[in-house]
Amino acid sequence: SSLSAKIRASRMPKKKNKEPSTKIGEEARERSPFEIIGDGSILVKIHAKPGAKQNRITELSPDFVGVQIAAQPKEGEANDELVRYMSSVFGVKKSSVTLDKGAKSRDKIIRISSSGLTLKQAKDLVEMESKET
């Protein structure tokens, strides 16, 4: 009977047991390019499109925020411009926005730290910016 219990246990999805029942956990379960982490920082998944005529948010999907960047992808110029532009979108100091992952990739993660922004505020600011253009 312990063998059948092991077989049953192996068929069970492991995620269900570990899902937190906190409000943050519930928000994290719905797919979103925005995530809040332990220190209160917000991570935003970005799909960068360098070499554009102007900076603008082109897409807001469950997986990423599409951002056109008016800089070439050489010597970190587009990354610097992305950080500058996103700090203006979120209304925070440039030093509060850092490139967390993806320095040499179009798929990036930026971190907004010590801003006091909530996930909802971050989403709303990106939505407003995407509608302005």
PDB file of N, CA and C in Angstrom, residues 32-35 42-50 56-69 78-79 82-83 86 98-112 126:
ATOM      1  N   SER A  32       1.463  38.117 -14.942  1.00  0.00           N
ATOM      2  CA  SER A  32       1.671  39.551 -15.027  1.00  0.00           C
ATOM      3  C   SER A  32       3.152  39.824 -15.235  1.00  0.00           C
ATOM      4  N   PRO A  33       3.478  40.883 -15.994  1.00  0.00           N
ATOM      5  CA  PRO A  33       4.889  41.241 -16.130  1.00  0.00           C
ATOM      6  C   PRO A  33       5.424  41.943 -14.881  1.00  0.00           C
ATOM      7  N   PHE A  34       4.551  42.206 -13.911  1.00  0.00           N
ATOM      8  CA  PHE A  34       4.933  42.910 -12.689  1.00  0.00           C
ATOM      9  C   PHE A  34       4.982  41.929 -11.525  1.00  0.00           C
ATOM     10  N   GLU A  35       6.003  42.072 -10.683  1.00  0.00           N
ATOM     11  CA  GLU A  35       6.117  41.205  -9.508  1.00  0.00           C
ATOM     12  C   GLU A  35       6.723  42.017  -8.378  1.00  0.00           C
ATOM     13  N   ILE A  42       9.802  46.325  -7.033  1.00  0.00           N
ATOM     14  CA  ILE A  42       8.933  45.788  -8.075  1.00  0.00           C
ATOM     15  C   ILE A  42       9.811  45.387  -9.249  1.00  0.00           C
ATOM     16  N   LEU A  43       9.611  44.167  -9.743  1.00  0.00           N
ATOM     17  CA  LEU A  43      10.307  43.699 -10.935  1.00  0.00           C
ATOM     18  C   LEU A  43       9.351  43.799 -12.109  1.00  0.00           C
ATOM     19  N   VAL A  44       9.840  44.286 -13.239  1.00  0.00           N
ATOM     20  CA  VAL A  44       9.016  44.420 -14.440  1.00  0.00           C
ATOM     21  C   VAL A  44       9.737  43.722 -15.586  1.00  0.00           C
ATOM     22  N   LYS A  45       9.031  42.775 -16.229  1.00  0.00           N
ATOM     23  CA  LYS A  45       9.593  42.091 -17.396  1.00  0.00           C
ATOM     24  C   LYS A  45       9.386  42.994 -18.606  1.00  0.00           C
ATOM     25  N   ILE A  46      10.465  43.238 -19.321  1.00  0.00           N
ATOM     26  CA  ILE A  46      10.458  44.159 -20.456  1.00  0.00           C
ATOM     27  C   ILE A  46      10.897  43.411 -21.706  1.00  0.00           C
ATOM     28  N   HIS A  47      10.214  43.684 -22.824  1.00  0.00           N
ATOM     29  CA  HIS A  47      10.726  43.259 -24.128  1.00  0.00           C
ATOM     30  C   HIS A  47      11.131  44.539 -24.840  1.00  0.00           C
ATOM     31  N   ALA A  48      12.438  44.763 -24.943  1.00  0.00           N
ATOM     32  CA  ALA A  48      12.960  46.014 -25.483  1.00  0.00           C
ATOM     33  C   ALA A  48      13.080  45.950 -27.000  1.00  0.00           C
ATOM     34  N   LYS A  49      12.759  47.077 -27.628  1.00  0.00           N
ATOM     35  CA  LYS A  49      12.902  47.210 -29.079  1.00  0.00           C
ATOM     36  C   LYS A  49      13.752  48.452 -29.330  1.00  0.00           C
ATOM     37  N   PRO A  50      15.081  48.275 -29.356  1.00  0.00           N
ATOM     38  CA  PRO A  50      15.963  49.429 -29.529  1.00  0.00           C
ATOM     39  C   PRO A  50      15.951  49.954 -30.959  1.00  0.00           C
ATOM     40  N   ARG A  56       8.671  54.703 -26.245  1.00  0.00           N
ATOM     41  CA  ARG A  56       7.254  54.532 -25.944  1.00  0.00           C
ATOM     42  C   ARG A  56       6.945  53.088 -25.588  1.00  0.00           C
ATOM     43  N   ILE A  57       5.863  52.936 -24.835  1.00  0.00           N
ATOM     44  CA  ILE A  57       5.386  51.602 -24.479  1.00  0.00           C
ATOM     45  C   ILE A  57       4.457  51.156 -25.597  1.00  0.00           C
ATOM     46  N   THR A  58       4.777  50.020 -26.196  1.00  0.00           N
ATOM     47  CA  THR A  58       4.023  49.558 -27.356  1.00  0.00           C
ATOM     48  C   THR A  58       3.057  48.439 -27.022  1.00  0.00           C
ATOM     49  N   GLU A  59       3.287  47.762 -25.897  1.00  0.00           N
ATOM     50  CA  GLU A  59       2.471  46.584 -25.599  1.00  0.00           C
ATOM     51  C   GLU A  59       2.480  46.305 -24.105  1.00  0.00           C
ATOM     52  N   LEU A  60       1.332  45.868 -23.617  1.00  0.00           N
ATOM     53  CA  LEU A  60       1.227  45.423 -22.226  1.00  0.00           C
ATOM     54  C   LEU A  60       0.547  44.064 -22.266  1.00  0.00           C
ATOM     55  N   SER A  61       1.349  42.998 -22.166  1.00  0.00           N
ATOM     56  CA  SER A  61       0.804  41.638 -22.235  1.00  0.00           C
ATOM     57  C   SER A  61       0.956  40.976 -20.867  1.00  0.00           C
ATOM     58  N   PRO A  62       0.368  39.793 -20.681  1.00  0.00           N
ATOM     59  CA  PRO A  62       0.537  39.095 -19.393  1.00  0.00           C
ATOM     60  C   PRO A  62       1.985  38.670 -19.140  1.00  0.00           C
ATOM     61  N   ASP A  63       2.819  38.661 -20.194  1.00  0.00           N
ATOM     62  CA  ASP A  63       4.189  38.179 -20.053  1.00  0.00           C
ATOM     63  C   ASP A  63       5.246  39.277 -19.991  1.00  0.00           C
ATOM     64  N   PHE A  64       4.984  40.419 -20.627  1.00  0.00           N
ATOM     65  CA  PHE A  64       5.998  41.470 -20.659  1.00  0.00           C
ATOM     66  C   PHE A  64       5.373  42.816 -21.013  1.00  0.00           C
ATOM     67  N   VAL A  65       6.171  43.864 -20.813  1.00  0.00           N
ATOM     68  CA  VAL A  65       5.827  45.206 -21.274  1.00  0.00           C
ATOM     69  C   VAL A  65       6.737  45.471 -22.471  1.00  0.00           C
ATOM     70  N   GLY A  66       6.142  45.732 -23.640  1.00  0.00           N
ATOM     71  CA  GLY A  66       6.927  46.039 -24.838  1.00  0.00           C
ATOM     72  C   GLY A  66       7.307  47.511 -24.825  1.00  0.00           C
ATOM     73  N   VAL A  67       8.605  47.795 -24.974  1.00  0.00           N
ATOM     74  CA  VAL A  67       9.081  49.177 -24.908  1.00  0.00           C
ATOM     75  C   VAL A  67      10.006  49.456 -26.085  1.00  0.00           C
ATOM     76  N   GLN A  68       9.654  50.484 -26.880  1.00  0.00           N
ATOM     77  CA  GLN A  68      10.549  50.968 -27.927  1.00  0.00           C
ATOM     78  C   GLN A  68      11.529  51.935 -27.289  1.00  0.00           C
ATOM     79  N   ILE A  69      12.790  51.823 -27.664  1.00  0.00           N
ATOM     80  CA  ILE A  69      13.836  52.665 -27.090  1.00  0.00           C
ATOM     81  C   ILE A  69      14.527  53.443 -28.202  1.00  0.00           C
ATOM     82  N   ALA A  78      21.161  51.648 -25.195  1.00  0.00           N
ATOM     83  CA  ALA A  78      19.726  51.364 -25.121  1.00  0.00           C
ATOM     84  C   ALA A  78      19.323  51.003 -23.691  1.00  0.00           C
ATOM     85  N   ASN A  79      20.180  50.293 -22.969  1.00  0.00           N
ATOM     86  CA  ASN A  79      19.876  49.956 -21.571  1.00  0.00           C
ATOM     87  C   ASN A  79      19.791  51.216 -20.720  1.00  0.00           C
ATOM     88  N   LEU A  82      16.627  52.970 -21.592  1.00  0.00           N
ATOM     89  CA  LEU A  82      15.486  52.240 -21.023  1.00  0.00           C
ATOM     90  C   LEU A  82      15.303  52.607 -19.551  1.00  0.00           C
ATOM     91  N   VAL A  83      16.394  52.617 -18.789  1.00  0.00           N
ATOM     92  CA  VAL A  83      16.328  52.963 -17.364  1.00  0.00           C
ATOM     93  C   VAL A  83      15.834  54.398 -17.195  1.00  0.00           C
ATOM     94  N   MET A  86      12.001  54.486 -18.221  1.00  0.00           N
ATOM     95  CA  MET A  86      11.119  53.820 -17.259  1.00  0.00           C
ATOM     96  C   MET A  86      11.070  54.573 -15.934  1.00  0.00           C
ATOM     97  N   THR A  98      16.893  49.976 -11.836  1.00  0.00           N
ATOM     98  CA  THR A  98      18.111  49.293 -12.269  1.00  0.00           C
ATOM     99  C   THR A  98      17.756  48.139 -13.194  1.00  0.00           C
ATOM    100  N   LEU A  99      18.698  47.799 -14.053  1.00  0.00           N
ATOM    101  CA  LEU A  99      18.534  46.651 -14.934  1.00  0.00           C
ATOM    102  C   LEU A  99      18.933  45.423 -14.130  1.00  0.00           C
ATOM    103  N   ASP A 100      17.966  44.559 -13.840  1.00  0.00           N
ATOM    104  CA  ASP A 100      18.206  43.388 -12.995  1.00  0.00           C
ATOM    105  C   ASP A 100      18.778  42.228 -13.808  1.00  0.00           C
ATOM    106  N   LYS A 101      18.215  42.006 -15.000  1.00  0.00           N
ATOM    107  CA  LYS A 101      18.651  40.904 -15.869  1.00  0.00           C
ATOM    108  C   LYS A 101      18.494  41.327 -17.322  1.00  0.00           C
ATOM    109  N   GLY A 102      19.315  40.737 -18.188  1.00  0.00           N
ATOM    110  CA  GLY A 102      19.121  40.915 -19.623  1.00  0.00           C
ATOM    111  C   GLY A 102      19.906  42.039 -20.255  1.00  0.00           C
ATOM    112  N   ALA A 103      21.094  42.342 -19.747  1.00  0.00           N
ATOM    113  CA  ALA A 103      21.889  43.442 -20.296  1.00  0.00           C
ATOM    114  C   ALA A 103      22.176  43.257 -21.787  1.00  0.00           C
ATOM    115  N   LYS A 104      22.320  42.011 -22.236  1.00  0.00           N
ATOM    116  CA  LYS A 104      22.640  41.767 -23.644  1.00  0.00           C
ATOM    117  C   LYS A 104      21.491  41.074 -24.384  1.00  0.00           C
ATOM    118  N   SER A 105      20.306  41.169 -23.841  1.00  0.00           N
ATOM    119  CA  SER A 105      19.145  40.509 -24.433  1.00  0.00           C
ATOM    120  C   SER A 105      18.026  41.528 -24.612  1.00  0.00           C
ATOM    121  N   ARG A 106      17.097  41.226 -25.488  1.00  0.00           N
ATOM    122  CA  ARG A 106      15.928  42.114 -25.611  1.00  0.00           C
ATOM    123  C   ARG A 106      14.934  41.874 -24.480  1.00  0.00           C
ATOM    124  N   ASP A 107      14.972  40.671 -23.921  1.00  0.00           N
ATOM    125  CA  ASP A 107      14.108  40.363 -22.781  1.00  0.00           C
ATOM    126  C   ASP A 107      14.861  40.715 -21.510  1.00  0.00           C
ATOM    127  N   LYS A 108      14.329  41.670 -20.785  1.00  0.00           N
ATOM    128  CA  LYS A 108      15.020  42.231 -19.626  1.00  0.00           C
ATOM    129  C   LYS A 108      14.103  42.233 -18.415  1.00  0.00           C
ATOM    130  N   ILE A 109      14.692  42.395 -17.254  1.00  0.00           N
ATOM    131  CA  ILE A 109      13.918  42.623 -16.034  1.00  0.00           C
ATOM    132  C   ILE A 109      14.495  43.860 -15.381  1.00  0.00           C
ATOM    133  N   ILE A 110      13.628  44.854 -15.155  1.00  0.00           N
ATOM    134  CA  ILE A 110      14.081  46.032 -14.422  1.00  0.00           C
ATOM    135  C   ILE A 110      13.533  45.958 -13.006  1.00  0.00           C
ATOM    136  N   ARG A 111      14.282  46.550 -12.083  1.00  0.00           N
ATOM    137  CA  ARG A 111      13.893  46.578 -10.674  1.00  0.00           C
ATOM    138  C   ARG A 111      13.652  48.029 -10.285  1.00  0.00           C
ATOM    139  N   ILE A 112      12.488  48.274  -9.691  1.00  0.00           N
ATOM    140  CA  ILE A 112      12.177  49.600  -9.158  1.00  0.00           C
ATOM    141  C   ILE A 112      12.241  49.465  -7.647  1.00  0.00           C
ATOM    142  N   VAL A 126       1.978  52.281 -16.322  1.00  0.00           N
ATOM    143  CA  VAL A 126       2.364  51.734 -17.623  1.00  0.00           C
ATOM    144  C   VAL A 126       1.184  51.801 -18.585  1.00  0.00           C
TER     145      VAL A 126
END
